[in-house]
Structure formats: C-alpha cells, structure tokens
Coordinates of C-alpha atoms in Angstrom, one line a residue:
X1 CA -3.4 -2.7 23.1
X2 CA -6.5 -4.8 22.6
X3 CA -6.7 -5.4 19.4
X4 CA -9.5 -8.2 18.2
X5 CA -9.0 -11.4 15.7
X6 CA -10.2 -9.4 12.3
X7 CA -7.2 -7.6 11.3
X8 CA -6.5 -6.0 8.3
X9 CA -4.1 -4.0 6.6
X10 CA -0.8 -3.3 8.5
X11 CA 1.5 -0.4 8.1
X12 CA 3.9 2.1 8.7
X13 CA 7.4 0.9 8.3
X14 CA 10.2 1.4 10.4
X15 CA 14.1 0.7 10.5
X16 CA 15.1 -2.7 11.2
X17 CA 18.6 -2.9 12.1
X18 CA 21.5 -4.9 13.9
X19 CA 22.1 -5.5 17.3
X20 CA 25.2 -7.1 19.2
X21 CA 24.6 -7.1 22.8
X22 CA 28.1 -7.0 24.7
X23 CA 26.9 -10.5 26.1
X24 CA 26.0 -11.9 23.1
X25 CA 28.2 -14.4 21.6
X26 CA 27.6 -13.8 17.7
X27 CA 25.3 -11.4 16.2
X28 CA 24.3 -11.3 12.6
X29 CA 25.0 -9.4 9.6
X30 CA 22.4 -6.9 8.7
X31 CA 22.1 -4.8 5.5
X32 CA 19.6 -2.0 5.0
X33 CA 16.6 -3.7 2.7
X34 CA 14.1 -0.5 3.1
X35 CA 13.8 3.1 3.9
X36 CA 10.4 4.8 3.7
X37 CA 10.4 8.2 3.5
X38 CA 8.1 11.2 1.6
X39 CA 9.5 9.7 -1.7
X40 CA 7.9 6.6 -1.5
X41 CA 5.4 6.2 1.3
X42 CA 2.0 6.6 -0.1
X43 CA 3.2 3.7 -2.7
X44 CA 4.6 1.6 0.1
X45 CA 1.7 2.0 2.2
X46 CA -1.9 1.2 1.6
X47 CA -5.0 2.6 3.1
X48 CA -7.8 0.7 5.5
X49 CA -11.0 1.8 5.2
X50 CA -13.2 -0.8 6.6
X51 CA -14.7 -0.5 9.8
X52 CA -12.2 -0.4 12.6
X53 CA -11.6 -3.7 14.2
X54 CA -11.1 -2.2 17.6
X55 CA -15.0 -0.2 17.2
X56 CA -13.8 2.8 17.2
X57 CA -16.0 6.2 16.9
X58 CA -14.1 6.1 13.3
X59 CA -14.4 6.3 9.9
X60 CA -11.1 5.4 7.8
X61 CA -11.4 6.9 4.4
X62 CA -9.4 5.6 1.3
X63 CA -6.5 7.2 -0.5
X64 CA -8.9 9.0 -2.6
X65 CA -10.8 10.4 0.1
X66 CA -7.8 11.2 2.4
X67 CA -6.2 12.9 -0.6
X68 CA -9.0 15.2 -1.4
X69 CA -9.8 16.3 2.5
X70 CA -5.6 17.1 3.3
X71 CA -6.2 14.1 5.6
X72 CA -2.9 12.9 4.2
X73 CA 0.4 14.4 2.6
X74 CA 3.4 15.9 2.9
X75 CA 4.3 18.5 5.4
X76 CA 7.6 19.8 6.8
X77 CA 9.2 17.2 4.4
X78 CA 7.6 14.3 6.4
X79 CA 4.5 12.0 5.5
X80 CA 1.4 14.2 7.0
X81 CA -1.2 11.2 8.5
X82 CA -4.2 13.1 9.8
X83 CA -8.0 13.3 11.0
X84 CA -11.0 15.6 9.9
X85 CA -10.6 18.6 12.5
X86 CA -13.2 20.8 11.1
X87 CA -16.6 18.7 11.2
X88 CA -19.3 17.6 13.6
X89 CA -20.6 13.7 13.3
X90 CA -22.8 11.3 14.5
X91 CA -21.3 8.6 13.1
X92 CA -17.4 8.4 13.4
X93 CA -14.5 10.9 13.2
X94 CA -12.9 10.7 9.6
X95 CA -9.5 9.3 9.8
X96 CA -6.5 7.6 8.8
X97 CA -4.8 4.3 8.8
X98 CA -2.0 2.9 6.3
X99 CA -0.2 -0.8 6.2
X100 CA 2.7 -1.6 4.5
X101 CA 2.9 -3.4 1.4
X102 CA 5.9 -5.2 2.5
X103 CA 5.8 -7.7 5.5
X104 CA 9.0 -8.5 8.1
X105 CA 10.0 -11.2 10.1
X106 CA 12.7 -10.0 12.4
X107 CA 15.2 -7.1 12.1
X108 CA 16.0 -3.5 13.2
X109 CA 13.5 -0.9 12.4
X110 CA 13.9 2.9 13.1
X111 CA 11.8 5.2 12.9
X112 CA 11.9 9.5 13.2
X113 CA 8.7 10.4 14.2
X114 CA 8.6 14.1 14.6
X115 CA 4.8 14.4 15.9
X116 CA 2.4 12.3 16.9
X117 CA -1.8 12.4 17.3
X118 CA -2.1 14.1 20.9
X119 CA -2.5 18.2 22.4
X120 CA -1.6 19.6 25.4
X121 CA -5.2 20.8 25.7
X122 CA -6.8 17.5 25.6
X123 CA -6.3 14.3 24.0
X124 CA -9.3 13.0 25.1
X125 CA -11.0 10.2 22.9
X126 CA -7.6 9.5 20.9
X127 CA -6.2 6.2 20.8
X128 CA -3.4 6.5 18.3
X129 CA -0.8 3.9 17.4
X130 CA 2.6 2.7 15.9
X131 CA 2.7 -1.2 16.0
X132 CA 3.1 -4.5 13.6
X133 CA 1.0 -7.6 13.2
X134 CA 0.9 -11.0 11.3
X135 CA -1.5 -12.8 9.2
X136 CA -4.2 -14.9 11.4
X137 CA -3.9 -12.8 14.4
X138 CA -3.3 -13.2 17.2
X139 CA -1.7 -16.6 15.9
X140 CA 1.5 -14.4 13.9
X141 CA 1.7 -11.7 17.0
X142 CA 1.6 -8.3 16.9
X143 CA 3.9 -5.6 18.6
X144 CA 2.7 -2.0 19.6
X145 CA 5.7 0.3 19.6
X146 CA 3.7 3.5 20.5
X147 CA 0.5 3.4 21.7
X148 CA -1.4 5.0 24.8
X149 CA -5.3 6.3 25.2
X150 CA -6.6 9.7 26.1
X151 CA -4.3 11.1 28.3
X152 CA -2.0 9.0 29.0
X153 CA 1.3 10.6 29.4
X154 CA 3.7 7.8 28.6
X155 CA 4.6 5.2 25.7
X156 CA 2.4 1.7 26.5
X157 CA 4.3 -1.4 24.4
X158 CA 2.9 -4.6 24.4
X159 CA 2.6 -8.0 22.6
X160 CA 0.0 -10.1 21.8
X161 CA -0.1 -13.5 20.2
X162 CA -1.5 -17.1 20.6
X163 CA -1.5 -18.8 24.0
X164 CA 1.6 -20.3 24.9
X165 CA 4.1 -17.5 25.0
X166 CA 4.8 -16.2 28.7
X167 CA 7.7 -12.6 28.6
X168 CA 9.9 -11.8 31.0
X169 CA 10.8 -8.2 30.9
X170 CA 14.7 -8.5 31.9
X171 CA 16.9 -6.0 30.7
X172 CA 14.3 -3.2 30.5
X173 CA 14.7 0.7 32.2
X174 CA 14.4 0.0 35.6
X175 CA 11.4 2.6 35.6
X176 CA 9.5 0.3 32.8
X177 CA 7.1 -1.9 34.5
X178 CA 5.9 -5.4 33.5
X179 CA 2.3 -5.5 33.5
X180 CA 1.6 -8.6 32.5
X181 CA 3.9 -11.5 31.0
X182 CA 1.5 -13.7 29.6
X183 CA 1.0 -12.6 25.5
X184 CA -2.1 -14.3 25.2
X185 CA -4.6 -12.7 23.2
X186 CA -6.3 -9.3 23.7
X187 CA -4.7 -8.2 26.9
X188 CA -1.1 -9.1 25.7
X189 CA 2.1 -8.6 27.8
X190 CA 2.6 -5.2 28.3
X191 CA 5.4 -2.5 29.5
X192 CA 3.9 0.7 30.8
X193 CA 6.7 3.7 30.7
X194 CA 7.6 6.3 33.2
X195 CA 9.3 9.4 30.9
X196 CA 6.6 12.4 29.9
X197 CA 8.6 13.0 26.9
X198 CA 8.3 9.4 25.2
X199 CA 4.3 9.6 24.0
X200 CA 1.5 12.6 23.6
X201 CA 1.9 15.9 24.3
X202 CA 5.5 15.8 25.6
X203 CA 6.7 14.0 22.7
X204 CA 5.4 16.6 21.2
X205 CA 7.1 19.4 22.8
X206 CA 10.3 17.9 21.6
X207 CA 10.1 17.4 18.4
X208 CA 9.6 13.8 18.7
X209 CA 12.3 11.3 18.5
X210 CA 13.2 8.0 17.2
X211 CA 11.9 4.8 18.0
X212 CA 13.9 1.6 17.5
X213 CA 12.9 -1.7 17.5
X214 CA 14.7 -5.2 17.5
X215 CA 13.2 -8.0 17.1
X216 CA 15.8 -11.4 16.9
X217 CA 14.6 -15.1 17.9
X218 CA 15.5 -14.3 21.5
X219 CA 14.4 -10.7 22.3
X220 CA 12.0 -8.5 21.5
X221 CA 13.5 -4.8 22.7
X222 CA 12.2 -0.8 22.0
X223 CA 14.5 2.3 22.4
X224 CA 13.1 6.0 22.7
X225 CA 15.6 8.5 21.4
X226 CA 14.1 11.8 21.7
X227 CA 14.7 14.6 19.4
X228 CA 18.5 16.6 19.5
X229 CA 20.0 13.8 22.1
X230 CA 23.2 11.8 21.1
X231 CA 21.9 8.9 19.3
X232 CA 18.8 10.5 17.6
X233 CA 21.4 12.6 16.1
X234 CA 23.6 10.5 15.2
X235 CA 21.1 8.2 13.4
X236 CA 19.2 11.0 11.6
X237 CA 22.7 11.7 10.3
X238 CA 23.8 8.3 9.3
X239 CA 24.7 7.7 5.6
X240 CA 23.2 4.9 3.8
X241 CA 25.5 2.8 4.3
X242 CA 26.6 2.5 7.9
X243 CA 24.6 0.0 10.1
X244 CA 23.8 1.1 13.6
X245 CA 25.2 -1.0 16.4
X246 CA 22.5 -1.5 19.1
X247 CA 25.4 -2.4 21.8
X248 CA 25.6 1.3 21.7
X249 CA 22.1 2.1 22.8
X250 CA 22.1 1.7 25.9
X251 CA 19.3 0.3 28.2
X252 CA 16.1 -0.1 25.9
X253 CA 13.1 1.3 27.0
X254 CA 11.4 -2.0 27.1
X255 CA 12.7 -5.4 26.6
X256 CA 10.7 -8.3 26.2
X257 CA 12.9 -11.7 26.8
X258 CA 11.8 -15.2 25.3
X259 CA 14.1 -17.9 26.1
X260 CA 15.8 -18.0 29.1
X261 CA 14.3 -15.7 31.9
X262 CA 10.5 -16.1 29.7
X263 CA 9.0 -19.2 28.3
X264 CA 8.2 -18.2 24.6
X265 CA 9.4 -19.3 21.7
X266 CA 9.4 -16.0 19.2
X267 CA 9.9 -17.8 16.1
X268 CA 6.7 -20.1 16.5
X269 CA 4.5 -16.5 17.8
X270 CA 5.9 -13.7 15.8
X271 CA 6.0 -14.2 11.7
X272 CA 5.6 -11.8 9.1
X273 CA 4.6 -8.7 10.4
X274 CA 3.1 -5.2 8.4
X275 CA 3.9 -2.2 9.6
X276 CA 0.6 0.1 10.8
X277 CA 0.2 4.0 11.2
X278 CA -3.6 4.9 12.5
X279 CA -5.6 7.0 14.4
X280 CA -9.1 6.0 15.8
X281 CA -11.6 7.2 18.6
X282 CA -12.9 6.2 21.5
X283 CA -13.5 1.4 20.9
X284 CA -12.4 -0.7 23.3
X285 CA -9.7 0.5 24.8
X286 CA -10.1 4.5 25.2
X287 CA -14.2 4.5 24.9
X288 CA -13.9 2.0 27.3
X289 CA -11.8 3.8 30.0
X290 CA -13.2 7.3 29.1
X291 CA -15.1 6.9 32.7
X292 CA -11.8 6.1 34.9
X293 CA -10.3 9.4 33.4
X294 CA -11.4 12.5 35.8
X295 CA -10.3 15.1 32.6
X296 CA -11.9 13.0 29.8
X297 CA -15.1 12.7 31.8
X298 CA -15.5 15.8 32.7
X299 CA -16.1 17.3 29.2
X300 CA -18.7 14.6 28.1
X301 CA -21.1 12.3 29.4
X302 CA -18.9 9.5 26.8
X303 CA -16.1 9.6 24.7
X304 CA -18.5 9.5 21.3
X305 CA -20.5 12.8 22.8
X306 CA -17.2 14.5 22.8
X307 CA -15.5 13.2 19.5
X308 CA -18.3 13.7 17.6
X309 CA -19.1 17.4 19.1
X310 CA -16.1 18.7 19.1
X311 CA -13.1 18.8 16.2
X312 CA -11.5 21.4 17.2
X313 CA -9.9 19.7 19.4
X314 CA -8.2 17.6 17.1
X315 CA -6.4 19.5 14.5
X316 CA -3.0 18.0 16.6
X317 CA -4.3 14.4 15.9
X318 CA -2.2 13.8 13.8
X319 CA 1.2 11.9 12.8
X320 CA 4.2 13.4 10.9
X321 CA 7.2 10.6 9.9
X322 CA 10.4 11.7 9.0
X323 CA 11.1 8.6 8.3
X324 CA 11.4 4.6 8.5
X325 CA 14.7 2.5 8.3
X326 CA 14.6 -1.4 7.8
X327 CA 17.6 -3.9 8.6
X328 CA 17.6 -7.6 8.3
X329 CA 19.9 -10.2 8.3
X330 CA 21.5 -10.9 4.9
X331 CA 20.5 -14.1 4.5
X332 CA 17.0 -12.8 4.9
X333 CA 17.8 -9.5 2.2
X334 CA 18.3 -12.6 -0.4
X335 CA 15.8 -14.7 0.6
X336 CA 13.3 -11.4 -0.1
X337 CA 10.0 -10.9 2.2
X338 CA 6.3 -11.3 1.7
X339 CA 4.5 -8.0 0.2
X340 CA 1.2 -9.5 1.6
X341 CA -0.6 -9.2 -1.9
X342 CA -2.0 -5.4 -1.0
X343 CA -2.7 -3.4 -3.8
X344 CA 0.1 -0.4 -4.4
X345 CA -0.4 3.0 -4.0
X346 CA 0.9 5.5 -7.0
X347 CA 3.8 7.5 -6.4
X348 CA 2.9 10.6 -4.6
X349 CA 3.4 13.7 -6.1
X350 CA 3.6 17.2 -5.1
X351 CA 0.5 19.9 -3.5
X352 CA 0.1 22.2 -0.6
X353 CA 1.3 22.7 2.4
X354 CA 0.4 19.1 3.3
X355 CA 0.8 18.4 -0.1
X356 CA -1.2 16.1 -1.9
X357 CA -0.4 12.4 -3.2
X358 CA -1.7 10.9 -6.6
X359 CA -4.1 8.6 -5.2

C-alpha cells in the first residue's frame, strides 16, 4: 500500500499468537495478552480524523460524529466500522478509521473478520485496509494484512519500512507472487494473491474468515482462513486458554523471510506497531489507478466524480470484526507494551441495530 511519512493513529487489533514451524528448532512461549471484541473496542480503539495521509476523497469523522451518523457500532454482535452511504459531496466521503491504544512488537494476532468494505456491484473508488505501523514511519515499518483498491479481486500484503531491508518470499502459496522484495518506502515489498474468496466481494460471499498474522525476528507470515473451513472453526471455537499452534496451519498465504533467503534484519525495521481499521476513497493508490480500471472508468470521468455522486453504492463499505486475538511471548506479557499515549475511548454501550457507543 503506499502509504506516506505522516502517519497517525493506528488501529484495529488482531490475535498475536505462537508459532513452531516443524523446522524450527525452539519456539517461544506465548500467552494471550489481548482480545478485542464488541466489549471493549471503541475504548481500545481511537478515532483519526485528520486529513487522510494517503489524500483520499475522505473525510474521517470523530467518535462523536461516527456515533451520531450509525457510522460506527455494533451489529450482528461484531464492531460495525462504516461510511456515510446516503449523501452527495464535494468534498470527501464521510468515513471511518480507528487505531489501537495499545502498540505490539511481535506476536500472533487473529483476527474474525466477517465483512469487509467491498460490493459485488461495484467497489469502485474504495481502498479499504487492515494493516499495522510504527512510530516515525516508514523507519518502525508497517504491515498491510488486507488491503486491495477498486476492484481488485484478491488480498494485496505488503511491507514497507526504511531502506535497507530486501524480503524474500520463501515459504509462501505457490500461487502468491513476489512483487517486489525491496521494503523501501512507499512501494514496499509486496505479495499479490490468487484466491477470489480472500478480499472484496468474495470474502464477502463467505462470511469472511480469519486472518492470522506472525510476526517473530525471522519471518513475517499471513494465513487466510475463510469462514466454516477446519481451522477458522476451530479457532472461533478455542477457549481462552489454549494457544493455537501455527505448525498446524499449513502453507501461509504469504510469507515474508528476513534472514536467510532475504537480507533484512526485522528487529532493526519493524518496532511497535498499532493496529488500524479504515476506509478511504479514491488518493494515491485507487484515485490514482481509477484510469487502468475498464469498470471503474466507465462510470466516471475520475474516481472523486463517482464517490462523491454516488452513495448508494456504498452502503457495503463497510467492516464488521468479530473479533481480534493477541499472543506474545511471555517475557514480552511481563515486560508490558507501549499504549502510544492516545486518548481512550469510553466503554461502549448499547443502541440500534448498529448500536451505538458512548463516545
């Protein structure tokens, strides 16, 4: 994803959680430190509403604001992230975007996300996205876990940090393909995906899924589980107290190697990470494209015309999280992690059919 140097708040949160590859030789202990779910998210997560760093044809509204338009709840038991689907503008589709509170360095994180921003009739002008980043970016990295423009019909993951830090993609699904392996900056190292049912409007269809992410000093690696297979089942029915086993995973869905077949030292690029849930418009990356897209450009003259011109066509644009697991190494549980010094949220309360949240 390009993302530029001004970042801001991070968010979303996810499962961190154990790993022992059969090859490995030790692996460490991990404990669950966090679980975000309806019962705590909207005081875990805190809302951006600056302009968007990426220009997007957005404007991110606070807690308040999102409270009071149903931009954000509860719905089907899950945290309801939305946009406004019901107005014209000139100046920027009202949206959403939440960081957590709470900052990670390493660890498994799983996350049940049952529907994401996209629509089988068009998700033209969306660029929504899952991902992490560190303070001083791109110096702390960042890592987009679900992300694609428009309508792209699979998952795009990529890393970005500070020059130096070349990925090999060795262990990936042999249908992943390396795009690039140097992290540098903007462009990043990316994975493009080939399965329809792992982003948009076939993730969708399912019901969604899980994604998990490990990141250790050696590897940084994403699974898709989709909705009702094996392992999503299995891990939406784990108690609280059993650690998933990643050895059991299978082949992730992207795998980014530092040592050994890459040249990058994740320690030194990756540090402290917030978790980030948003939706924006049009910017740099889908704006930007909205020409090389025969649908997209055949509804509009530019992505703005059509965003602006046309809510309707995003009442689907929006994300619904079961749920986000966290799992770190003990040492790291004791040590305790940065909370980045954001403001919290007060704990959500009950409202409609997405209900509300006491902002």
């Amino acid at each position: 994803m390009v993302r530029p140097k001004s970042r801001l708040l991070s968010g979303g949160a996810v499962l961190a959680f154990l790993a022992q590859a059969a090859s490995a030789a030790s692996s460490p202990n991990y404990t669950l430190t966090q679980v975000y779910n309806a019962t705590n998210f909207f005081s875990e997560f805190t809302f951006f509403d600056q302009p968007d760093p990426t220009h997007g044809f957005v404007e991110y509204v606070d807690a308040p604001t999102a409270n009071r338009l149903s931009l954000a709840g509860y719905s089907q038991n899950g945290v309801y992230l939305g946009v406004d689907y019901t107005n014209t503008t000139t100046t920027g589709r009202k949206s959403t975007r939440v960081t957590s509170n709470q900052a990670f360095t390493k660890g498994l994180f799983i996350a049940d996300i049952a529907h994401m921003p996209a629509s089988a009739s068009s998700s033209c002008g969306l660029w929504p996205a899952y991902w992490m980043f560190g303070p001083d970016w791109p110096n702390s990295g960042e890592i987009d876990i679900l992300e694609g423009v428009n309508t792209q019909k699979s998952n795009s993951i990529t890393l970005h940090t500070a020059k130096g830090c070349e990925m090999a993609n060795t262990g990936s699904l042999g249908s992943t393909k390396l795009a690039n392996g140097n992290c540098e900056g903007n462009t990043g190292c990316g994975q493009t995906t080939a399965a329809t049912n792992n982003y948009g409007a076939g993730f969708n269809d399912i019901g969604g899924g899980i994604y998990a992410l490990e990141w250790t000093d050696d590897h940084i690696a994403v699974w898709f589980f989709p909705r009702n297979s094996n392992t999503s089942n299995s891990l939406v029915s784990a108690s609280s107290s059993s650690v998933p086993n990643t050895s059991n995973f299978g082949t992730p869905l992207a795998k980014f190697v530092g040592n050994g077949a890459g040249n990058c030292s994740i320690p030194s690029h990756f540090k402290d990470h917030n978790i980030v849930f948003d939706t924006t418009f049009c910017g740099d990356w889908a704006g930007q494209v909205w020409g090389q897209d025969d649908t997209c450009k055949g509804l509009a003259d530019s992505c703005e015309d059509w965003v602006g011109q046309n809510p309707e066509g995003f009442q689907e644009a929006y994300w619904l999280v079961n749920d986000i697991k966290i799992y770190q190494e003990v040492d790291q549980a004791a040590a305790g992690q940065t909370n980045g010094g954001l403001e919290i949220q007060r704990k959500p309360d009950e409202g409609r059919r997405r209900r509300r949240f006491e902002a």
